Amino acid sequence: MNSVMTKQFYKQRSDFEKSCVTRDEKLTFPDGVDFTENIAYADDNEKAHRLDIFRPQNAKDTMLPVIINVHGGGLLLGNKEFNRYFCALLCKKGFLVYSIEYRLVPDCMIFDQLRDVFAAMDFIKKRVKPDGGDLSHVYMVGDSGGACLITYANAIQNSYKIAKAAGVKPSDLHVSALGLISGMFYTTKFDKIGLFLPKFLYGKNYKKTPFFKYVNPENKELVNSLAPAWLVTSHNDHLRKYTINFEKALAAAQKEHELIDYPKNKNLTHAFSVFEPFLDESSEVIDMMTEYLRKF
């Protein structure tokens, strides 16, 4: 792979991690949440193979619906710690929340990231009941690159053809619905993402592989394989067109879904409910999304 581009990825990741320190100084973890961090979901001592668990303190003996959160960051940066506040607020709505870490580009490809997601899901399936979770109501929520990952993970779970093309064995943990926040659904458009990321995600010769037709998320087989989905974007989301276009594909396929598109507001930028979880609008997003998920 291009060494200059690789160095740039690592620099972006390093800058992001430094910015997280400043952000943490300004935010306060919500009261009323039991939080356990850095549980290994694989026996390989890989730092990225860990997850955090959030449980509302006022629901000690209650079986709770489950949310699995997959953080964003364009698949090349980000971490579960950044989503900690967002996950705590989700938890306070009456959910058992698992927030998973996964390996990042350029250290791996998207197929490895999907394997990480499925390994975490298999681990979660084994411990959901002891943790007080309801296996019949499991949902996945992701922002930006995380939304891309859970979209493909869900499609792979429900389509043998897509799973075979990806060369990935899916988890059999059933997912009832998806929450997709400012999704980075498209990775091969002629834009800042599509011009550099595809070869890192899919390999240099990906256009000659069986998976190539599925890099377009509007692929009919992929769209028809998805669980009900709740989508949110905003006028000031730099990837707004991704959500708008993907929603049109869901609508054309008559797939169950709901779209929320916030109007112009300089505070409501990309994945604002995760970046700024304590905004009034972020609280609205969490309320609307969890209300939708509970229908399934």
C-alpha positions as a LaTeX table, in Angstrom:
\begin{tabular}{lrrr}
\hline
Residue & $x$ (\AA) & $y$ (\AA) & $z$ (\AA) \\
\hline
Met1 & 0.00 & 0.00 & 0.00 \\
Asn2 & 1.03 & 3.63 & $-0.49$ \\
Ser3 & 3.44 & 4.40 & 2.38 \\
Val4 & 2.75 & 8.16 & 2.25 \\
Met5 & $-0.99$ & 7.54 & 2.55 \\
Thr6 & $-0.41$ & 5.01 & 5.34 \\
Lys7 & 1.62 & 7.53 & 7.33 \\
Gln8 & $-1.16$ & 10.07 & 6.82 \\
Phe9 & $-3.71$ & 7.58 & 8.22 \\
Tyr10 & $-1.61$ & 7.06 & 11.33 \\
Lys11 & $-1.15$ & 10.79 & 11.79 \\
Gln12 & $-4.92$ & 11.34 & 11.52 \\
Arg13 & $-5.45$ & 8.62 & 14.11 \\
Ser14 & $-2.87$ & 10.14 & 16.44 \\
Asp15 & $-4.39$ & 13.63 & 16.10 \\
Phe16 & $-7.84$ & 12.22 & 16.79 \\
Glu17 & $-6.68$ & 10.45 & 19.95 \\
Lys18 & $-5.10$ & 13.67 & 21.22 \\
Ser19 & $-8.34$ & 15.55 & 20.58 \\
Cys20 & $-10.22$ & 12.96 & 22.64 \\
Val21 & $-8.25$ & 13.97 & 25.75 \\
Thr22 & $-9.41$ & 17.59 & 25.40 \\
Arg23 & $-12.99$ & 16.46 & 24.73 \\
Asp24 & $-13.06$ & 14.24 & 27.82 \\
Glu25 & $-12.11$ & 17.22 & 29.98 \\
Lys26 & $-15.31$ & 18.97 & 28.91 \\
Leu27 & $-17.78$ & 16.09 & 29.20 \\
Thr28 & $-19.17$ & 14.35 & 32.27 \\
Phe29 & $-20.18$ & 10.70 & 32.33 \\
Pro30 & $-23.91$ & 10.43 & 33.15 \\
Asp31 & $-25.09$ & 9.24 & 36.56 \\
Gly32 & $-27.13$ & 6.07 & 36.94 \\
Val33 & $-25.07$ & 3.83 & 34.68 \\
Asp34 & $-23.01$ & 0.78 & 35.61 \\
Phe35 & $-20.02$ & 0.76 & 33.28 \\
Thr36 & $-17.53$ & $-2.06$ & 32.71 \\
Glu37 & $-14.74$ & $-1.47$ & 30.21 \\
Asn38 & $-12.17$ & $-3.37$ & 28.18 \\
Ile39 & $-13.57$ & $-6.89$ & 28.28 \\
Ala40 & $-11.75$ & $-9.12$ & 25.80 \\
Tyr41 & $-14.07$ & $-10.74$ & 23.28 \\
Ala42 & $-11.27$ & $-12.81$ & 21.67 \\
Asp43 & $-8.41$ & $-14.81$ & 23.18 \\
Asp44 & $-5.62$ & $-13.19$ & 21.19 \\
Asn45 & $-4.47$ & $-10.28$ & 23.40 \\
Glu46 & $-5.35$ & $-7.93$ & 20.53 \\
Lys47 & $-6.01$ & $-4.49$ & 22.01 \\
Ala48 & $-8.74$ & $-3.83$ & 19.44 \\
His49 & $-10.68$ & $-6.96$ & 20.44 \\
Arg50 & $-12.35$ & $-5.48$ & 23.51 \\
Leu51 & $-15.76$ & $-4.15$ & 24.41 \\
Asp52 & $-17.47$ & $-2.06$ & 27.08 \\
Ile53 & $-20.80$ & $-2.77$ & 28.78 \\
Phe54 & $-23.35$ & $-0.22$ & 30.00 \\
Arg55 & $-26.32$ & $-1.12$ & 32.22 \\
Pro56 & $-28.83$ & 1.21 & 33.90 \\
Gln57 & $-28.50$ & 1.09 & 37.67 \\
Asn58 & $-32.25$ & 1.31 & 38.20 \\
Ala59 & $-32.88$ & $-1.98$ & 36.35 \\
Lys60 & $-30.97$ & $-4.50$ & 38.45 \\
Asp61 & $-33.38$ & $-7.41$ & 38.05 \\
Thr62 & $-34.91$ & $-6.48$ & 34.69 \\
Met63 & $-34.31$ & $-8.25$ & 31.38 \\
Leu64 & $-33.38$ & $-5.48$ & 28.97 \\
Pro65 & $-33.35$ & $-5.07$ & 25.19 \\
Val66 & $-29.81$ & $-4.99$ & 23.81 \\
Ile67 & $-27.95$ & $-2.44$ & 21.69 \\
Ile68 & $-24.58$ & $-3.23$ & 20.13 \\
Asn69 & $-22.79$ & 0.01 & 19.26 \\
Val70 & $-20.08$ & 0.24 & 16.59 \\
His71 & $-18.14$ & 3.51 & 16.60 \\
Gly72 & $-17.38$ & 5.62 & 13.57 \\
Gly73 & $-14.20$ & 7.21 & 12.25 \\
Gly74 & $-14.17$ & 6.40 & 8.56 \\
Leu75 & $-12.95$ & 2.85 & 9.35 \\
Leu76 & $-9.45$ & 4.26 & 9.85 \\
Leu77 & $-9.70$ & 6.03 & 13.22 \\
Gly78 & $-12.06$ & 6.39 & 16.16 \\
Asn79 & $-12.49$ & 4.28 & 19.28 \\
Lys80 & $-15.16$ & 3.01 & 21.63 \\
Glu81 & $-14.06$ & 5.51 & 24.28 \\
Phe82 & $-15.24$ & 8.37 & 22.05 \\
Asn83 & $-18.75$ & 6.83 & 22.04 \\
Arg84 & $-18.82$ & 6.29 & 25.80 \\
Tyr85 & $-21.12$ & 9.21 & 26.62 \\
Phe86 & $-23.48$ & 8.41 & 23.75 \\
Cys87 & $-23.67$ & 4.76 & 24.86 \\
Ala88 & $-24.35$ & 5.77 & 28.47 \\
Leu89 & $-27.27$ & 7.91 & 27.33 \\
Leu90 & $-28.60$ & 5.04 & 25.20 \\
Cys91 & $-28.33$ & 2.81 & 28.25 \\
Lys92 & $-30.35$ & 5.22 & 30.37 \\
Lys93 & $-33.28$ & 4.69 & 27.97 \\
Gly94 & $-33.53$ & 1.15 & 29.33 \\
Phe95 & $-31.03$ & $-0.82$ & 27.26 \\
Leu96 & $-28.14$ & $-3.15$ & 27.94 \\
Val97 & $-25.47$ & $-1.62$ & 25.69 \\
Tyr98 & $-22.31$ & $-3.25$ & 24.37 \\
Ser99 & $-19.79$ & $-0.94$ & 22.68 \\
Ile100 & $-17.23$ & $-2.80$ & 20.60 \\
Glu101 & $-13.73$ & $-2.00$ & 19.40 \\
Tyr102 & $-12.36$ & $-3.30$ & 16.11 \\
Arg103 & $-9.16$ & $-3.12$ & 14.08 \\
Leu104 & $-8.65$ & $-0.13$ & 11.79 \\
Val105 & $-7.44$ & 0.51 & 8.26 \\
Pro106 & $-4.61$ & 0.33 & 7.15 \\
Asp107 & $-3.78$ & $-2.40$ & 9.68 \\
Cys108 & $-6.48$ & $-4.56$ & 8.13 \\
Met109 & $-9.23$ & $-4.59$ & 5.49 \\
Ile110 & $-12.99$ & $-4.21$ & 5.87 \\
Phe111 & $-13.39$ & $-7.99$ & 5.78 \\
Asp112 & $-11.21$ & $-8.23$ & 8.91 \\
Gln113 & $-13.29$ & $-5.50$ & 10.55 \\
Leu114 & $-16.42$ & $-7.49$ & 9.79 \\
Arg115 & $-14.80$ & $-10.57$ & 11.32 \\
Asp116 & $-14.12$ & $-8.50$ & 14.45 \\
Val117 & $-17.75$ & $-7.37$ & 14.60 \\
Phe118 & $-18.97$ & $-10.95$ & 14.24 \\
Ala119 & $-16.51$ & $-12.24$ & 16.85 \\
Ala120 & $-17.83$ & $-9.62$ & 19.28 \\
Met121 & $-21.42$ & $-10.58$ & 18.45 \\
Asp122 & $-20.69$ & $-14.26$ & 19.10 \\
Phe123 & $-19.13$ & $-13.34$ & 22.44 \\
Ile124 & $-22.10$ & $-11.14$ & 23.31 \\
Lys125 & $-24.56$ & $-13.89$ & 22.43 \\
Lys126 & $-22.98$ & $-16.18$ & 25.01 \\
Arg127 & $-23.19$ & $-13.65$ & 27.83 \\
Val128 & $-26.36$ & $-11.69$ & 27.08 \\
Lys129 & $-28.58$ & $-13.70$ & 29.42 \\
Pro130 & $-26.17$ & $-13.59$ & 32.39 \\
Asp131 & $-25.84$ & $-9.83$ & 31.77 \\
Gly132 & $-29.63$ & $-9.48$ & 31.91 \\
Gly133 & $-30.23$ & $-8.95$ & 28.21 \\
Asp134 & $-33.09$ & $-10.13$ & 26.03 \\
Leu135 & $-31.84$ & $-12.19$ & 23.06 \\
Ser136 & $-35.13$ & $-11.67$ & 21.24 \\
His137 & $-34.58$ & $-7.91$ & 21.09 \\
Val138 & $-31.06$ & $-7.17$ & 19.88 \\
Tyr139 & $-30.30$ & $-4.03$ & 17.86 \\
Met140 & $-27.19$ & $-2.54$ & 16.26 \\
Val141 & $-26.38$ & 1.17 & 16.20 \\
Gly142 & $-23.48$ & 2.76 & 14.33 \\
Asp143 & $-22.33$ & 6.20 & 13.29 \\
Ser144 & $-20.45$ & 7.12 & 10.09 \\
Gly145 & $-18.02$ & 4.27 & 9.35 \\
Gly146 & $-19.67$ & 2.23 & 12.09 \\
Ala147 & $-23.00$ & 2.57 & 10.29 \\
Cys148 & $-21.31$ & 1.27 & 7.14 \\
Leu149 & $-19.94$ & $-1.73$ & 9.05 \\
Ile150 & $-23.23$ & $-2.72$ & 10.64 \\
Thr151 & $-25.04$ & $-2.33$ & 7.32 \\
Tyr152 & $-22.69$ & $-4.80$ & 5.67 \\
Ala153 & $-22.60$ & $-7.06$ & 8.72 \\
Asn154 & $-26.38$ & $-7.29$ & 8.73 \\
Ala155 & $-26.52$ & $-7.97$ & 4.99 \\
Ile156 & $-23.89$ & $-10.70$ & 5.32 \\
Gln157 & $-25.88$ & $-12.29$ & 8.13 \\
Asn158 & $-28.96$ & $-12.46$ & 5.95 \\
Ser159 & $-27.42$ & $-13.33$ & 2.56 \\
Tyr160 & $-25.29$ & $-16.42$ & 1.94 \\
Lys161 & $-24.18$ & $-14.95$ & $-1.42$ \\
Ile162 & $-22.85$ & $-11.76$ & 0.13 \\
Ala163 & $-21.16$ & $-13.69$ & 2.96 \\
Lys164 & $-19.47$ & $-15.99$ & 0.43 \\
Ala165 & $-18.32$ & $-13.04$ & $-1.69$ \\
Ala166 & $-16.85$ & $-11.39$ & 1.40 \\
Gly167 & $-15.24$ & $-14.61$ & 2.61 \\
Val168 & $-16.62$ & $-13.93$ & 6.08 \\
Lys169 & $-18.53$ & $-16.25$ & 8.39 \\
Pro170 & $-21.31$ & $-14.26$ & 10.07 \\
Ser171 & $-22.52$ & $-14.43$ & 13.64 \\
Asp172 & $-25.91$ & $-16.08$ & 14.15 \\
Leu173 & $-26.92$ & $-13.51$ & 16.76 \\
His174 & $-30.22$ & $-12.22$ & 15.38 \\
Val175 & $-30.46$ & $-8.46$ & 14.91 \\
Ser176 & $-33.99$ & $-7.05$ & 14.88 \\
Ala177 & $-33.31$ & $-3.50$ & 13.66 \\
Leu178 & $-30.55$ & $-1.00$ & 12.86 \\
Gly179 & $-29.83$ & 2.57 & 13.92 \\
Leu180 & $-27.76$ & 4.34 & 11.24 \\
Ile181 & $-26.33$ & 7.73 & 12.21 \\
Ser182 & $-24.75$ & 9.83 & 9.43 \\
Gly183 & $-23.75$ & 6.63 & 7.65 \\
Met184 & $-20.64$ & 6.41 & 5.51 \\
Phe185 & $-22.51$ & 4.01 & 3.23 \\
Tyr186 & $-20.57$ & 4.77 & 0.03 \\
Thr187 & $-16.84$ & 4.08 & $-0.19$ \\
Thr188 & $-16.18$ & 4.22 & $-3.95$ \\
Lys189 & $-17.75$ & 7.48 & $-5.11$ \\
Phe190 & $-15.61$ & 10.08 & $-6.91$ \\
Asp191 & $-15.07$ & 12.10 & $-3.73$ \\
Lys192 & $-12.59$ & 12.49 & $-0.87$ \\
Ile193 & $-13.46$ & 9.06 & 0.48 \\
Gly194 & $-13.75$ & 7.14 & $-2.76$ \\
Leu195 & $-10.52$ & 8.45 & $-4.24$ \\
Phe196 & $-8.25$ & 6.89 & $-1.61$ \\
Leu197 & $-10.08$ & 4.42 & 0.65 \\
Pro198 & $-11.32$ & 1.53 & $-1.58$ \\
Lys199 & $-7.96$ & $-0.18$ & $-2.16$ \\
Phe200 & $-7.25$ & $-0.10$ & 1.56 \\
Leu201 & $-10.69$ & $-1.51$ & 2.37 \\
Tyr202 & $-11.13$ & $-4.10$ & $-0.37$ \\
Gly203 & $-7.65$ & $-4.73$ & $-1.85$ \\
Lys204 & $-5.89$ & $-3.43$ & $-4.96$ \\
Asn205 & $-7.73$ & $-5.64$ & $-7.43$ \\
Tyr206 & $-11.12$ & $-5.47$ & $-5.74$ \\
Lys207 & $-12.91$ & $-4.66$ & $-9.02$ \\
Lys208 & $-12.11$ & $-8.19$ & $-10.18$ \\
Thr209 & $-13.44$ & $-9.89$ & $-7.04$ \\
Pro210 & $-16.89$ & $-11.39$ & $-6.35$ \\
Phe211 & $-17.47$ & $-8.71$ & $-3.70$ \\
Phe212 & $-17.11$ & $-5.81$ & $-6.13$ \\
Lys213 & $-20.82$ & $-5.56$ & $-6.95$ \\
Tyr214 & $-21.59$ & $-5.23$ & $-3.23$ \\
Val215 & $-19.35$ & $-2.22$ & $-2.61$ \\
Asn216 & $-22.34$ & $-0.31$ & $-3.93$ \\
Pro217 & $-24.74$ & $-0.36$ & $-0.95$ \\
Glu218 & $-27.67$ & 0.13 & $-3.33$ \\
Asn219 & $-27.15$ & $-3.40$ & $-4.66$ \\
Lys220 & $-30.63$ & $-4.95$ & $-4.62$ \\
Glu221 & $-29.58$ & $-8.14$ & $-2.89$ \\
Leu222 & $-27.82$ & $-6.16$ & $-0.18$ \\
Val223 & $-30.72$ & $-3.76$ & 0.40 \\
Asn224 & $-33.23$ & $-6.62$ & 0.50 \\
Ser225 & $-31.13$ & $-8.40$ & 3.13 \\
Leu226 & $-31.36$ & $-5.62$ & 5.70 \\
Ala227 & $-33.34$ & $-5.46$ & 8.92 \\
Pro228 & $-35.62$ & $-2.45$ & 9.55 \\
Ala229 & $-33.49$ & 0.69 & 9.72 \\
Trp230 & $-33.72$ & 4.12 & 11.35 \\
Leu231 & $-31.56$ & 6.75 & 9.66 \\
Val232 & $-30.62$ & 10.27 & 10.72 \\
Thr233 & $-28.64$ & 13.04 & 9.03 \\
Ser234 & $-28.63$ & 16.84 & 8.99 \\
His235 & $-28.20$ & 19.74 & 6.59 \\
Asn236 & $-24.73$ & 20.40 & 8.01 \\
Asp237 & $-23.65$ & 16.75 & 7.82 \\
His238 & $-20.89$ & 16.60 & 5.19 \\
Leu239 & $-22.07$ & 13.07 & 4.29 \\
Arg240 & $-25.76$ & 14.00 & 4.16 \\
Lys241 & $-26.08$ & 12.92 & 0.50 \\
Tyr242 & $-24.94$ & 9.42 & 1.49 \\
Thr243 & $-27.91$ & 9.00 & 3.83 \\
Ile244 & $-30.36$ & 10.66 & 1.41 \\
Asn245 & $-29.27$ & 8.42 & $-1.48$ \\
Phe246 & $-29.21$ & 5.25 & 0.59 \\
Glu247 & $-32.68$ & 6.01 & 1.94 \\
Lys248 & $-33.95$ & 6.28 & $-1.62$ \\
Ala249 & $-32.64$ & 2.77 & $-2.28$ \\
Leu250 & $-34.45$ & 1.48 & 0.82 \\
Ala251 & $-37.65$ & 3.21 & $-0.29$ \\
Ala252 & $-37.39$ & 1.83 & $-3.83$ \\
Ala253 & $-37.06$ & $-1.68$ & $-2.38$ \\
Gln254 & $-39.99$ & $-1.00$ & $-0.05$ \\
Lys255 & $-37.84$ & $-1.86$ & 2.95 \\
Glu256 & $-39.09$ & $-0.87$ & 6.39 \\
His257 & $-37.21$ & 2.24 & 7.48 \\
Glu258 & $-37.52$ & 5.78 & 8.81 \\
Leu259 & $-35.46$ & 8.87 & 7.95 \\
Ile260 & $-34.89$ & 11.97 & 10.08 \\
Asp261 & $-33.19$ & 14.90 & 8.34 \\
Tyr262 & $-32.43$ & 17.90 & 10.58 \\
Pro263 & $-32.57$ & 21.37 & 9.00 \\
Lys264 & $-29.71$ & 23.85 & 8.73 \\
Asn265 & $-27.99$ & 24.40 & 12.06 \\
Lys266 & $-24.25$ & 24.95 & 12.48 \\
Asn267 & $-24.26$ & 22.85 & 15.66 \\
Leu268 & $-25.80$ & 19.81 & 13.97 \\
Thr269 & $-22.82$ & 18.52 & 12.01 \\
His270 & $-21.79$ & 15.00 & 11.05 \\
Ala271 & $-22.95$ & 12.40 & 13.62 \\
Phe272 & $-23.72$ & 15.22 & 16.07 \\
Ser273 & $-25.56$ & 12.94 & 18.49 \\
Val274 & $-22.30$ & 11.05 & 19.08 \\
Phe275 & $-19.88$ & 14.00 & 18.87 \\
Glu276 & $-22.06$ & 16.27 & 21.02 \\
Pro277 & $-24.30$ & 13.82 & 22.93 \\
Phe278 & $-25.62$ & 16.38 & 25.41 \\
Leu279 & $-27.25$ & 18.71 & 22.87 \\
Asp280 & $-31.05$ & 18.92 & 23.05 \\
Glu281 & $-31.19$ & 17.63 & 19.48 \\
Ser282 & $-28.93$ & 14.72 & 20.40 \\
Ser283 & $-31.36$ & 13.80 & 23.15 \\
Glu284 & $-34.13$ & 13.92 & 20.53 \\
Val285 & $-32.16$ & 11.60 & 18.26 \\
Ile286 & $-31.64$ & 9.10 & 21.07 \\
Asp287 & $-35.34$ & 9.24 & 21.99 \\
Met288 & $-36.56$ & 8.80 & 18.41 \\
Met289 & $-34.09$ & 6.07 & 17.56 \\
Thr290 & $-34.71$ & 3.98 & 20.67 \\
Glu291 & $-38.47$ & 4.37 & 20.23 \\
Tyr292 & $-38.14$ & 3.06 & 16.67 \\
Leu293 & $-35.90$ & 0.13 & 17.63 \\
Arg294 & $-38.32$ & $-1.00$ & 20.33 \\
Lys295 & $-40.96$ & $-1.65$ & 17.66 \\
Phe296 & $-39.02$ & $-4.68$ & 16.47 \\
\hline
\end{tabular}
